[in-house]
Structure formats: structure tokens, C-alpha cells
Coordinates of C-alpha atoms and ligand atoms in Angstrom, one line a residue:
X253 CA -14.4 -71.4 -57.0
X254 CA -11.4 -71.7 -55.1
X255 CA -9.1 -74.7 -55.1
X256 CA -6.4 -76.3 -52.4
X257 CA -3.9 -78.0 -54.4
X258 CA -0.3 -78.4 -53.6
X259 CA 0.9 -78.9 -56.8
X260 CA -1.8 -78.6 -59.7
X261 CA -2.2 -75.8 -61.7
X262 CA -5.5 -75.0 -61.9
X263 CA -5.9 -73.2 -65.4
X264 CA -7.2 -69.3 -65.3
X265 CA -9.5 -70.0 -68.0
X266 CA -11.6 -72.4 -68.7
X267 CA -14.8 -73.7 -66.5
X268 CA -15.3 -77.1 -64.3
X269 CA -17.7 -79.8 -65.1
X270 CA -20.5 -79.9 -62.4
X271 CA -23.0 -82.5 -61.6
X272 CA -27.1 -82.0 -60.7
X273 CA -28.4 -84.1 -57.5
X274 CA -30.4 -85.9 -60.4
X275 CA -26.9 -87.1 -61.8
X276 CA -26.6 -84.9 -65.1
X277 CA -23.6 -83.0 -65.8
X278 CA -23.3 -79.7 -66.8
X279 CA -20.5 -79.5 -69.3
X280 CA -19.3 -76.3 -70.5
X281 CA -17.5 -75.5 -74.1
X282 CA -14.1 -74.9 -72.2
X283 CA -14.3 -77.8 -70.3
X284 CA -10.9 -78.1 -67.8
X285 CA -10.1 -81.9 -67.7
X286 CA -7.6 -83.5 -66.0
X287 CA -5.4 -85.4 -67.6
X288 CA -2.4 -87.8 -66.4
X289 CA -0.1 -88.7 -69.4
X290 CA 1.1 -91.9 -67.5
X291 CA 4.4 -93.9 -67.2
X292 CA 6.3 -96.3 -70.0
X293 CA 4.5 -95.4 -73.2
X294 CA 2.4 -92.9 -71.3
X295 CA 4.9 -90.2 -72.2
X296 CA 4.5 -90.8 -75.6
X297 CA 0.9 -91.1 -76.4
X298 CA -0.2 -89.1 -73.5
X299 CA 0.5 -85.4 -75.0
X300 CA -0.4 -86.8 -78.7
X301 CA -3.9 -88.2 -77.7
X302 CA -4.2 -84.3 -75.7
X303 CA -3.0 -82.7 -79.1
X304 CA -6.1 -84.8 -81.4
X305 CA -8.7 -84.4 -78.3
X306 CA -7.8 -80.4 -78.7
X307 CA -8.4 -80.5 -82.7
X308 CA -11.3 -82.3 -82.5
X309 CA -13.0 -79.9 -80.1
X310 CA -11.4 -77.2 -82.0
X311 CA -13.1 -78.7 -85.0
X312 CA -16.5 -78.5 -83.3
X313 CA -16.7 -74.9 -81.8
X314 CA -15.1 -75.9 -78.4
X315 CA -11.7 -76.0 -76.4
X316 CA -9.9 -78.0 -73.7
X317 CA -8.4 -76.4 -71.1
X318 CA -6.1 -79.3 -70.0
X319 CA -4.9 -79.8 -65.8
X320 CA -2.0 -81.9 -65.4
X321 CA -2.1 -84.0 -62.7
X322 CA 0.2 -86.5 -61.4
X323 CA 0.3 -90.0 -60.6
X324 CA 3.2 -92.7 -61.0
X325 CA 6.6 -91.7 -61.9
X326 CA 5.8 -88.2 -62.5
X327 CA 4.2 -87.9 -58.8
X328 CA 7.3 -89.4 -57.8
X329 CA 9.2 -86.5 -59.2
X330 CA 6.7 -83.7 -57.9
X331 CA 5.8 -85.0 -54.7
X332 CA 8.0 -87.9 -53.9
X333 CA 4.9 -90.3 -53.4
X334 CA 2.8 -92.4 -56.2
X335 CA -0.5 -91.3 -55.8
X336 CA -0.7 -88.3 -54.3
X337 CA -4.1 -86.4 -53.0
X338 CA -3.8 -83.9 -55.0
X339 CA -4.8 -86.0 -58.4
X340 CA -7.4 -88.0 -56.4
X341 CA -8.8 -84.8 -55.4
X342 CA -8.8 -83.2 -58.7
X343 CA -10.4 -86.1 -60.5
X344 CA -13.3 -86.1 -57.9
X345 CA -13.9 -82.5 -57.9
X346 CA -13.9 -82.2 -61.9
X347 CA -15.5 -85.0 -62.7
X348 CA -14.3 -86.2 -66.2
X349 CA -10.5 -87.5 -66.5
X350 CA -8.6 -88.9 -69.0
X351 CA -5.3 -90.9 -67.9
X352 CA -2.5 -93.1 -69.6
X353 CA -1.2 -96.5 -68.4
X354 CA 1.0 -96.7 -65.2
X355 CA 3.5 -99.1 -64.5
X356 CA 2.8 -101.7 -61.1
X357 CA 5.7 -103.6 -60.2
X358 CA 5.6 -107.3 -60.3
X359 CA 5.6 -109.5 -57.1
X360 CA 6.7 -106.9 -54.5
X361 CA 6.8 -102.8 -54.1
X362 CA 3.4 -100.6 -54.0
X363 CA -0.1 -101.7 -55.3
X364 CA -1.7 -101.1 -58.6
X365 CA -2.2 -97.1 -59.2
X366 CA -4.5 -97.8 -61.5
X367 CA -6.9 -100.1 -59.0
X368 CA -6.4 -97.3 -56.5
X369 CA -7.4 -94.5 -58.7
X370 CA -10.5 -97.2 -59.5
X371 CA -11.5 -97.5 -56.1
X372 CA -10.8 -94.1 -54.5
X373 CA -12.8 -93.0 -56.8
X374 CA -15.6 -95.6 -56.7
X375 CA -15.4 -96.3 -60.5
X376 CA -16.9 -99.2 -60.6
X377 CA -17.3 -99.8 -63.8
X378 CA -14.3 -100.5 -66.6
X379 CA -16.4 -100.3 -69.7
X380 CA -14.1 -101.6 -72.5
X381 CA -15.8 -101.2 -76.9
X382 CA -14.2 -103.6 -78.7
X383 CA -15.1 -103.0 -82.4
X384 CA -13.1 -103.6 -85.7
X385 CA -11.8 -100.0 -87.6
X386 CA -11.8 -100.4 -91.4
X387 CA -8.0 -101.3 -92.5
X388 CA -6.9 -102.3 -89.5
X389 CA -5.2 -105.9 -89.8
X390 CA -6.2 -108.7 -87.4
X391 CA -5.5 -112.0 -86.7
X392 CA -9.1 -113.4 -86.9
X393 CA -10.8 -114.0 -90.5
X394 CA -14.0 -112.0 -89.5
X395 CA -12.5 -109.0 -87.2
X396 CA -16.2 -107.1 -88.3
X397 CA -18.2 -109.9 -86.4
X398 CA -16.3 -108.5 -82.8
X399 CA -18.5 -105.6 -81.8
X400 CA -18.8 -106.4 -77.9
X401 CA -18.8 -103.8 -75.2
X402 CA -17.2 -105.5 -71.9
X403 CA -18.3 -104.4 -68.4
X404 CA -15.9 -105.4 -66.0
X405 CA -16.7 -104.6 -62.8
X406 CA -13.3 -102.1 -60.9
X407 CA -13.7 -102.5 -57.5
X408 CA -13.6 -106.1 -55.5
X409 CA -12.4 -109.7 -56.6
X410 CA -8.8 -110.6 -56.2
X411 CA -8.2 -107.6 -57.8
X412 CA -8.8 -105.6 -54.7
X413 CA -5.5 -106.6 -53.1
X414 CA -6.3 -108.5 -50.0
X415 CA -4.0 -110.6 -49.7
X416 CA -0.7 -112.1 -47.3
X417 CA 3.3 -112.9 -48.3
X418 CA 4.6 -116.4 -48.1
X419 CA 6.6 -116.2 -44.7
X420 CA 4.7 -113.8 -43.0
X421 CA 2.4 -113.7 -39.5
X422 CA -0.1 -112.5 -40.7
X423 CA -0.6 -115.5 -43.7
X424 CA 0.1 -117.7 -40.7
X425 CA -2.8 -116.4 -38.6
X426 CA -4.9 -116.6 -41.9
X427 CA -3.8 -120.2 -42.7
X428 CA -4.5 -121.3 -38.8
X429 CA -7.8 -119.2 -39.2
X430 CA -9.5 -121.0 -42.2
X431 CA -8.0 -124.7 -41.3
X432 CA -8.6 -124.7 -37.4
X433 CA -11.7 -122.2 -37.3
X434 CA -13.3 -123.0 -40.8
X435 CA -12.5 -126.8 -41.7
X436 CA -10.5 -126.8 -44.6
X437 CA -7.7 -128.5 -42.9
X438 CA -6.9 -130.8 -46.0
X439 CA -6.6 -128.3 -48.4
X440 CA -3.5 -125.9 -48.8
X441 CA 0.0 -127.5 -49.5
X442 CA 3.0 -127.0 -46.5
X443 CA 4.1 -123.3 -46.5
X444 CA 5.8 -120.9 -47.5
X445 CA 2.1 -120.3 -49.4
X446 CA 0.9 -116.8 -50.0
X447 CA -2.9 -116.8 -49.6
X448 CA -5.6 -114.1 -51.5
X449 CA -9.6 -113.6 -50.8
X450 CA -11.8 -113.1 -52.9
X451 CA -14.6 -110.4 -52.2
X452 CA -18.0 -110.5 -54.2
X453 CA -20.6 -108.5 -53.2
X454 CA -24.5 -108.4 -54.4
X455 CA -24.2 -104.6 -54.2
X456 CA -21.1 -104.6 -56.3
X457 CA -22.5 -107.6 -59.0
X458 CA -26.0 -106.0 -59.1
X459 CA -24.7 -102.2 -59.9
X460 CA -22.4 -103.7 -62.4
X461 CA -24.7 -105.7 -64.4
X462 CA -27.1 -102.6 -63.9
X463 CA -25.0 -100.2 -65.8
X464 CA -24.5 -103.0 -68.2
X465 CA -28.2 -103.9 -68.9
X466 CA -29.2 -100.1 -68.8
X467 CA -26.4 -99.5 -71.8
X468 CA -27.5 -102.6 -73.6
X469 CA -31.3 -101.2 -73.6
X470 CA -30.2 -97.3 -74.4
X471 CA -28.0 -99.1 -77.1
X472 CA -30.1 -101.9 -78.6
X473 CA -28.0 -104.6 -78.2
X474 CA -29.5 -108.0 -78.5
X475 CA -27.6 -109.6 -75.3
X476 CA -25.9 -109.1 -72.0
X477 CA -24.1 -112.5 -71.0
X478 CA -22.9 -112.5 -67.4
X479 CA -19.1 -114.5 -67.7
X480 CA -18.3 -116.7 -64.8
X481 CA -16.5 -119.8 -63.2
X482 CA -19.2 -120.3 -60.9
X483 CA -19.2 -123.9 -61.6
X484 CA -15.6 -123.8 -59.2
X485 CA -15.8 -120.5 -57.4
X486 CA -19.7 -121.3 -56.4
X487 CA -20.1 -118.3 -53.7
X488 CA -18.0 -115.7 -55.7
X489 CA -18.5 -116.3 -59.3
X490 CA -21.8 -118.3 -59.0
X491 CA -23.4 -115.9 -56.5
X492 CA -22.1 -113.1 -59.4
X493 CA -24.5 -115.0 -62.2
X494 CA -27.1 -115.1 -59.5
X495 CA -27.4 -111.6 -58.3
X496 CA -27.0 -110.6 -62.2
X497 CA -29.5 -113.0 -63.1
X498 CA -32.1 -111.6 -59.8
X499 CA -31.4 -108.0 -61.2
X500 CA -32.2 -108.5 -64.9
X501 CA -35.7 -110.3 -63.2
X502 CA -36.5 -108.2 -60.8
X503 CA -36.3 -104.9 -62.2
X504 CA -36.5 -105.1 -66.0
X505 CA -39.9 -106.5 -66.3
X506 CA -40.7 -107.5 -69.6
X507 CA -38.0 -105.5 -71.4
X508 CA -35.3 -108.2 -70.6
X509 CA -35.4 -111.7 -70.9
X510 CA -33.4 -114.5 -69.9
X511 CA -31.9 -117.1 -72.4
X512 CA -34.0 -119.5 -70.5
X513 CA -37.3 -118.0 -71.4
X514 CA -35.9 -117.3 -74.8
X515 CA -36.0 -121.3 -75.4
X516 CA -39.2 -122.3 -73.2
X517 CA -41.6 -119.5 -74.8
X518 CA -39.7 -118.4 -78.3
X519 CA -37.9 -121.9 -79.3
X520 CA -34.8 -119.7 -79.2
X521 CA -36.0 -116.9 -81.8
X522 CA -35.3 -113.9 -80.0
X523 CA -38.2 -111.4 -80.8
X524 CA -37.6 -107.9 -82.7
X525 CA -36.3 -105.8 -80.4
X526 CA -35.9 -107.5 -77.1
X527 CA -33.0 -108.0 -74.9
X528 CA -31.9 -111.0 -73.9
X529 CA -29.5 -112.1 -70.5
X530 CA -27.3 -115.3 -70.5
X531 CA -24.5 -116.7 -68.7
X532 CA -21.3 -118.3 -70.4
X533 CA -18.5 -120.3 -68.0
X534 CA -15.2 -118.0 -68.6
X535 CA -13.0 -120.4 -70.0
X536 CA -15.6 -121.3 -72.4
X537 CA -16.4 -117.8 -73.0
X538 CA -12.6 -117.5 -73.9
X539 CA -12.8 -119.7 -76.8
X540 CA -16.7 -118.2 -78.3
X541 CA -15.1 -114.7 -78.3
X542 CA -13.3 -116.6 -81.2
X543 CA -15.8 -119.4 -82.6
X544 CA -18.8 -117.6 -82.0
X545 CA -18.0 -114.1 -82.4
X546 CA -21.3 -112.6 -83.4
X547 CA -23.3 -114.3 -81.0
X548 CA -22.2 -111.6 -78.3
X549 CA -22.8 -108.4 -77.1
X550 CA -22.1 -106.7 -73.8
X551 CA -20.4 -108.8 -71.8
X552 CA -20.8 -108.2 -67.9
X553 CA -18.5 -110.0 -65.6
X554 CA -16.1 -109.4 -62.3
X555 CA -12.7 -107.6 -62.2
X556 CA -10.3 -110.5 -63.2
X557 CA -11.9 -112.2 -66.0
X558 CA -13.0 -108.6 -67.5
X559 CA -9.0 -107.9 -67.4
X560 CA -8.2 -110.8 -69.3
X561 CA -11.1 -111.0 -71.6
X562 CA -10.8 -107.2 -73.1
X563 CA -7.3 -107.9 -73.6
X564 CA -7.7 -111.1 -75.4
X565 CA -11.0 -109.7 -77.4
X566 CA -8.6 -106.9 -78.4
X567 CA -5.8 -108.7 -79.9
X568 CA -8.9 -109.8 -82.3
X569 CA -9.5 -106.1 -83.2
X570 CA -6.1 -105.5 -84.1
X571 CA -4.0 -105.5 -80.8
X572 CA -3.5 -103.1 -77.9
X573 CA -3.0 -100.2 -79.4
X574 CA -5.8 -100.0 -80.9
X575 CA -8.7 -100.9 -78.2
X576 CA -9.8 -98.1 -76.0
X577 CA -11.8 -97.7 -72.5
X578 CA -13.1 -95.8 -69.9
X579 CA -14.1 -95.8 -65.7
X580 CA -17.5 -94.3 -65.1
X581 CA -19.0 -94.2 -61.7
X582 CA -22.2 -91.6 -60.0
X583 CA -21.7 -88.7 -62.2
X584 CA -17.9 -89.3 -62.9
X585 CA -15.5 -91.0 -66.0
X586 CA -11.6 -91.9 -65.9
X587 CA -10.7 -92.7 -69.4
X588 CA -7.7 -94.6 -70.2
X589 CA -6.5 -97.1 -72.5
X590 CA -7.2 -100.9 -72.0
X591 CA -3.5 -101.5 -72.6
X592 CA -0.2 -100.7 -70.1
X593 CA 2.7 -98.8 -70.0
X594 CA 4.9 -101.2 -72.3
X595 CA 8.3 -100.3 -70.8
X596 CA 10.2 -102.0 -73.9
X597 CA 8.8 -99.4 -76.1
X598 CA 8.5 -96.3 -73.7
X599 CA 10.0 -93.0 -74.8
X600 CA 10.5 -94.1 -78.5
X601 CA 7.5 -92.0 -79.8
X602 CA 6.9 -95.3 -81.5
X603 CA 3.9 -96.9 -79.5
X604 CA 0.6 -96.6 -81.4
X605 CA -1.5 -93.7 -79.5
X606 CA -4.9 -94.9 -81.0
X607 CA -6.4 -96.7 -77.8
X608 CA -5.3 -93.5 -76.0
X609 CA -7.1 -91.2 -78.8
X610 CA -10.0 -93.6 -78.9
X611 CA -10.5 -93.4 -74.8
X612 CA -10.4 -89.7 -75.5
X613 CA -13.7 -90.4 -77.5
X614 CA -14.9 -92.1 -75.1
X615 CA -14.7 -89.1 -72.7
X616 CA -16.2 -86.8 -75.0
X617 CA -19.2 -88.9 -75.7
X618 CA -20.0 -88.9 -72.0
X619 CA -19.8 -85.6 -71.8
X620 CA -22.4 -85.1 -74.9
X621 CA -20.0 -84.2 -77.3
X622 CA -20.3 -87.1 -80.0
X623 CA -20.2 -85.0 -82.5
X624 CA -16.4 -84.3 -81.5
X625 CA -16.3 -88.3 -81.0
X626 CA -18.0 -89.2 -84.0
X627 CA -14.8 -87.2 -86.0
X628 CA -12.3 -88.3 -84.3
X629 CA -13.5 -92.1 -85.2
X630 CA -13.6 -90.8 -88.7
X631 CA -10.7 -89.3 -88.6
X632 CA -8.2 -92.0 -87.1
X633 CA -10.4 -94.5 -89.3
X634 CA -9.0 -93.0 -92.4
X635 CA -5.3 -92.6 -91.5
X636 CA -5.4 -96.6 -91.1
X637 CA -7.5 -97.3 -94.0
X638 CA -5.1 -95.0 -95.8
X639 CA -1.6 -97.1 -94.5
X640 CA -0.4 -94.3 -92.4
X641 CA 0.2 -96.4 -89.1
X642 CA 2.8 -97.0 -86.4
X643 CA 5.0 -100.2 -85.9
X644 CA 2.6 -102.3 -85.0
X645 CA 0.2 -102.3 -87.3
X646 CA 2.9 -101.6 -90.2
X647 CA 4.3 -105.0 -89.2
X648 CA 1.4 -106.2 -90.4
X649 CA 0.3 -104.0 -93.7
X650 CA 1.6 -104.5 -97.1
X651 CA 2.9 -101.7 -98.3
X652 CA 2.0 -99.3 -95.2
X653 CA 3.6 -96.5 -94.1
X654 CA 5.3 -96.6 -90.4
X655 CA 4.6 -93.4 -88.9
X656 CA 6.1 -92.0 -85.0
X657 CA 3.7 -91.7 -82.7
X658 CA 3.5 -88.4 -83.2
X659 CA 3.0 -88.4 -86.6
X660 CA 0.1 -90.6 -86.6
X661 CA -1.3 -88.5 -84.1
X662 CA -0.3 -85.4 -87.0
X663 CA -2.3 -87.0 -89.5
X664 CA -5.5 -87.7 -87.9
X665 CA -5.6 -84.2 -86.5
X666 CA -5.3 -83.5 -90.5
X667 CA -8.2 -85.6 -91.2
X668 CA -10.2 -83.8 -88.4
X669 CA -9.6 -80.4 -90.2
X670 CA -10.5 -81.8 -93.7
X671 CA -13.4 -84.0 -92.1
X672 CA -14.7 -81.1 -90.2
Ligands
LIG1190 N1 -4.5 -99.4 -66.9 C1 -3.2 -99.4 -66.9 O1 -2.6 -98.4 -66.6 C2 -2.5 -100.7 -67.1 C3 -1.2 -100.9 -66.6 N2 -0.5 -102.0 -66.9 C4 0.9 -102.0 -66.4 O2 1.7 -101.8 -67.6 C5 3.0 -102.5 -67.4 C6 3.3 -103.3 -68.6 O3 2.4 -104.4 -68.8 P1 2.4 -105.4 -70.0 O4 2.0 -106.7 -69.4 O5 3.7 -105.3 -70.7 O6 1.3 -105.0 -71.0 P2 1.2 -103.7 -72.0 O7 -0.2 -103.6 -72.3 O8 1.9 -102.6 -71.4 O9 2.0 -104.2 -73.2 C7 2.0 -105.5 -73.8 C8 2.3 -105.5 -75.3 O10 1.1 -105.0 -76.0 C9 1.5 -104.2 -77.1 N3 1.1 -102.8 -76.8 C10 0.6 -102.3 -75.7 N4 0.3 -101.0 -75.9 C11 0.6 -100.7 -77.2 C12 0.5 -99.5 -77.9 N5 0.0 -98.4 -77.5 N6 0.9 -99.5 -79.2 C13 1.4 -100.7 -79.7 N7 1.5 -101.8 -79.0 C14 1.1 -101.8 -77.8 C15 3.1 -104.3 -77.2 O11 3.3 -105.5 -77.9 P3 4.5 -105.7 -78.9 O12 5.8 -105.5 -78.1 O13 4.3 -107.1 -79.3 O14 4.4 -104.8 -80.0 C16 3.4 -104.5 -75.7 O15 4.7 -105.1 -75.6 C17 2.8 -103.3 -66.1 O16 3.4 -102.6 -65.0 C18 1.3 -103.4 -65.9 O17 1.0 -103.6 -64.5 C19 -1.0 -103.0 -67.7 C20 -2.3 -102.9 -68.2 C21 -3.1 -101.8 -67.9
LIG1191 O1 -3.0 -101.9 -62.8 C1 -2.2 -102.5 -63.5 O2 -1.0 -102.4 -63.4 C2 -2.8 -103.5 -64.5 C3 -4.2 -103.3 -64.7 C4 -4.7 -103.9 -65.9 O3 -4.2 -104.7 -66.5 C5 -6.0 -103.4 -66.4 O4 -6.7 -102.7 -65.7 O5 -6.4 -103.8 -67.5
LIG1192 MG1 -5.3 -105.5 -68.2

């Protein structure tokens, strides 16, 4: 195969990841992966995640052969542009990706990487495991009880960027548009206003909650609660419920049930075995993750409240650096840390490279190697259990032992060899 790059180094050896018209991948044992090692704290747990990934495939009879590819500050450099085609390209063409965090400005400059890379590659799914790792300190009394697997869908809500500056023609035109042309001429305060939409789609809620119910059943969760305000944002957030509701109905037959049917025909004893779909209001929802832990599952909801939720679920697990996640779409998986590029702490080798390592997992098991996975949960499970962290789990240890970035990442790698 032949490739058109500008600037990516496609490595001699090594093979690339195909996919089947059925949707299976063919995945080689010298896989070539893209990887983009991201801005802020990127640079530090980008190459020490790469370094574990390649022991734990080592450890297992396989190898990496890694692609650089560029996106952020280090496109910038290359190519003098954020995103360039190039990485896009590469992504697409070799299927399975991992990525660190990239920095979006705040309030002005170029739109979320991240989101881009999201949509341009029709990931529509952020799939975000939030589970407790032995020794691993947490705020919560019961951090075993969170074992929830958010799907947050990647590619509409005002997340997908439509929206006009304070000041501008074009939010005048939209402001004279929906008061003089749609009636709500009571409604927004005097400008300067800045105005958003808000896109929801049954094609994007039902493939969402799709992929969510079809994990749940593969997985044998007990529940799948759709999170929403649709009580407020009835055609968005209420049509989301719906359409998740309609899908779990409509094509799950008697393997699903709702939490409705769970009360009228089982007095709320969920039978052995079953699955069961419900709905929580977010806000709400906010507060169970913390009351009523146990009592969910996987969680499937739209773009913003998935962003905030992971994050707040993940502080109960132990913080950022710890949670992990992955993009999936047809036949294709970005992973990459829930966290962000945490400029205070960038270039220390300080930052805690776990949820990078952990997406890494992530990747692996989608390609079928969970054996590799399976080690390298074993293996950063018992540096933490043994009080060989970074800063900010230290902070919170008695008696633990703060370890660089790198060394962290030096240690589990040992724990792969003697684990292997
Ligand atoms: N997918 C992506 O690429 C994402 C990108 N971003 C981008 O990242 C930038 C910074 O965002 P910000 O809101 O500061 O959120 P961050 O997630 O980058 O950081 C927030 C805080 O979380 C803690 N933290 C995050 N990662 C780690 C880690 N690996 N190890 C230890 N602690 C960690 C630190 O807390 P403390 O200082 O208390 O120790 C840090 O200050 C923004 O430009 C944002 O847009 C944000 C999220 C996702
Ligand atoms: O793209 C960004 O900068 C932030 C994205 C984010 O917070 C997330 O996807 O969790
Ligand atoms: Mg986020």
C-alpha cells in the first residue's frame, strides 16, 4: 500500500489495521497506530503511555509500530496549521488511534481540535469507564460502588459549534430571524448577546443509545439510564429520552425493558439477567452519581452533559488522572484521556499518565487484545496499591511515594514484566 502524506512517516515495518464490509477488523501483531502525544501535559504523558502500551504488547508476543501524527501545537510547528489533513487522513485510513489532550482557547481563536477530530471522523461515540483501582484515594466513602460506563454522544448539541459573537451581523440576522420570523419577541435581553443552537437529531440519539444498549447487553449490565433536561430543553433533550426510549422498544424486544414495565409487571424486582432502560433529569442525575452510586450503570446522554458528568464521576474515582476513554465510530477508535492538557502542570513530567495508559487499554481491547489490556490494569493497579504515585495522588496517600511521570510509567512497565 502506498501512502500521500506530506509530513507523516509512515513506518517501513509494521502492517495497517483493515476493516471487512461486515465491520470486523483485521488486526495484525505489528499493528502501526497513530498516535498524537498532545499539547500541555500531552508532552509528558504522551511518550510514557507509548512506552507501557509497547511493554505490554511486548509482554504478550506482539509489537507497536508507532506513526506520529500531528495536531495542535506540534502541527503548528510542522505545518503551520492546527489540524492538518494529514492526521485526519491517517486516523481514517488506519483505523485505531490513540491521542493526548489538546489545548482550545477560551472565548476567542480556533475551535475545539478535539470536537473536530470527533466529527471529521464521525466518532460518535465518547465512551468514558469510570471504575475504582485498588489503592487509589478518593473523595467519596464508597469509591468501589462507581462502576459506570458513560456514552456521551461526540457529534451535535452545543458542542458542535454553531453559534454567533455579541456585536456581529450575522447574530443580528439570527436575533431578527427567531423574534420577527419565529415569535419569541419577549425573550432575549438587549444586545450585545451572543446566541448558540442546539442540534439533536433522532439519527444521532438513536445510534448513541444503540451502541450503548448493545455494550450494556454484550456486558451484562443491569441498566442503561438516558440523562436529560428535557423537562426545559423539551425538543432537544426531551426528544433525546424519546428517541432513546423508541429504540430500546422497538428493536430490543424482550431483552430490554423499561423502568416503567419494571414497576407495572415486576413491582420493581428486576428479573435475573434482564436489562433495564430509565431516564434520570441531569441535574438530578448529578447528585445520584453521589447518593445513589450503585444504582447505575451505563449512562447514555448528549455531548454536554456527558462532558460534565465523566468529569465529575471521575473526581469520585480518584481524579483526572486517573479516568480513561475512547471515540469509536463504524470500524474506527480514537483513544484519549477524559481529562485536558492542564497547562499549569505541562512539561514538568509530573502529571499522572494513568488516564492516558488506561485509554491505551482501552484501544487494545478493541482491537482484541485484552489480554495485553487485562496486564496493563494489573500492572498500573499494583504500582498504586503499592504507593508508587505521582503528585496527585501522593497528596493524598500517607506515606506514598511521589514518583515523575516517567517513573510511574517505569514501574508499571516493571510490573508488566514480572506480571507477564
Ligand atoms: N480531550 C481533550 O483534549 C480535552 C482538552 N481540554 C482542554 O485542556 C485545556 C485545560 O483544561 P482544564 O479545564 O484545565 O482541564 P484539565 O483536565 O486539563 O485539568 C484540570 C485539572 O485536573 C487535574 N488533572 C488533569 N489531568 C491530570 C493528570 N493527567 N494528572 C494529574 N492531574 C490532572 C489537575 O488538577 P490539579 O491542578 O488540582 O492537580 C488539573 O489542573 C483547555 O484548553 C481545554 O479546552 C479539556 C478537556 C479534554
Ligand atoms: O475540546 C476541548 O478542548 C474540551 C473537550 C472536553 O472537555 C472533553 O471532550 O471532555
Ligand atoms: Mg471534558
Amino acid at each position: 500500500m502506498s501512502y500521500d502524506y506530506d509530513e507523516v512517516e509512515v513506518p517501513a515495518d509494521g502492517e495497517q489495521i483493515t476493516a471487512d464490509d461486515d465491520g470486523s477488523l483485521n488486526v495484525p501483531e505489528t499493528p502501526i497506530i497513530p498516535i498524537i502525544h498532545g499539547d500541555g501535559i500531552g508532552q509528558d504523558v504522551g511518550p510514557v503511555a507509548q512506552r507501557v502500551l509497547d511493554a505490554a504488547a511486548e509482554a504478550t508476543g506482539r509489537s507497536v509500530e508507532w506513526m506520529r501524527v500531528y495536531a495542535g501545537s506540534s502541527a503548528r510547528e510542522k505545518y503551520d496549521e492546527n489540524l492538518p489533513d494529514d492526521t485526519v487522513e491517517a486516523i481514517k485510513e488506519f483505523h485505531v488511534a490513540i491521542k493526548g489532550p489538546l489545548t482550545t482557547p477560551v472565548g476567542a481563536g480556533f475551535r475545539s481540535l478535539n470536537v473536530a477530530l470527533r466529527k471529521k471522523l464521525d466518532l460518535y461515540a465518547n465512551v468514558r469507564p469510570t471504575y475504582h483501582l485498588d489503592g487509589v484515594p478518593s473523595p467519596v466513602k464508597d469509591p468501589d460502588a462507581m462502576d459506570m460506563v458513560f456514552f456521551r454522544e461526540n457529534t451535535e448539541d452545543v458542542y458542535a459549534g454553531i453559534e454567533w459573537e455579541a456585536g456581529t451581523d450575522e447574530v443580528q440576522q439570527v436575533r431578527e430571524f427567531v423574534e420577527d420570523e419565529m415569535g419569541f419577541d419577549d425573550v432575549m435581553h438587549e444586545n450585545p448577546l451572543g446566541i448558540g443552537i442546539k442540534p439533536i437529531s433522532e439519527f444521532g440519539a438513536k445510534r448513541l443509545v444503540r451502541e450503548s444498549i448493545d455494550y450494556a447487553l454484550e456486558n451484562d449490565r443491569d441498566s442503561v439510564t438516558l440523562v436529560h433536561k428535557g423537562n426545559i430543553m423539551k425538543f432537544t433533550e426531551g426528544a433525546f429520552r424519546d428517541w432513546g426510549y423508541e429504540v430500546a422498544k422497538e428493536e430490543y424486544g424482550e431483552d430490554v425493558i423499561t423502568e416503567d414495565t419494571l414497576w407495572d409487571q415486576y413491582e420493581g424486582e428486576q428479573p435475573e439477567g434482564s436489562l433495564v432502560v430509565k431516564d434520570r433529569i441531569a441535574d438530578n442525575m448529578l447528585q445520584q452519581i453521589l447518593t445513589r452510586t450503585s444504582d447505575y450503570d451505563v449512562i447514555a446522554t448528549m455531548n454536554l452533559n456527558g462532558d460534565y458528568i465523566s468529569d465529575a464521576a471521575g473526581a469520585q474515582i480518584g481524579g483526572l488522572g486517573i479516568a480513561p476513554g475512547a471515540n469509536f465510530g463504524e470500524t474506527r477508535c480514537l483513544a484519549e484521556p477524559v481529562h485536558g492538557s492542564a497547562p499549569k502542570h505541562a512539561g514538568k513530567d509530573k502529571a499522572n499518565p494513568t488516564a492516558m495508559i488506561l485509554s491505551g487499554r482501552l484501544m487494545f481491547e478493541y482491537m482484541g487484545w485484552d489480554d495485553a489490556g487485562q496486564l496493563i490494569g494489573d500492572a498500573v493497579e499494583e504500582a498504586i496499591s503499592s504507593k508508587q504515585v505521582t503528585y496527585d495522588l501522593e497528596r493524598q496517600i500517607e506515606g506514598g511515594e511521589k514518583l515523575a511521570a516517567s517513573e510511574f510509567a517505569d514501574a508499571v512497565v516493571e510490573n508488566i514484566e514480572e506480571l507477564a
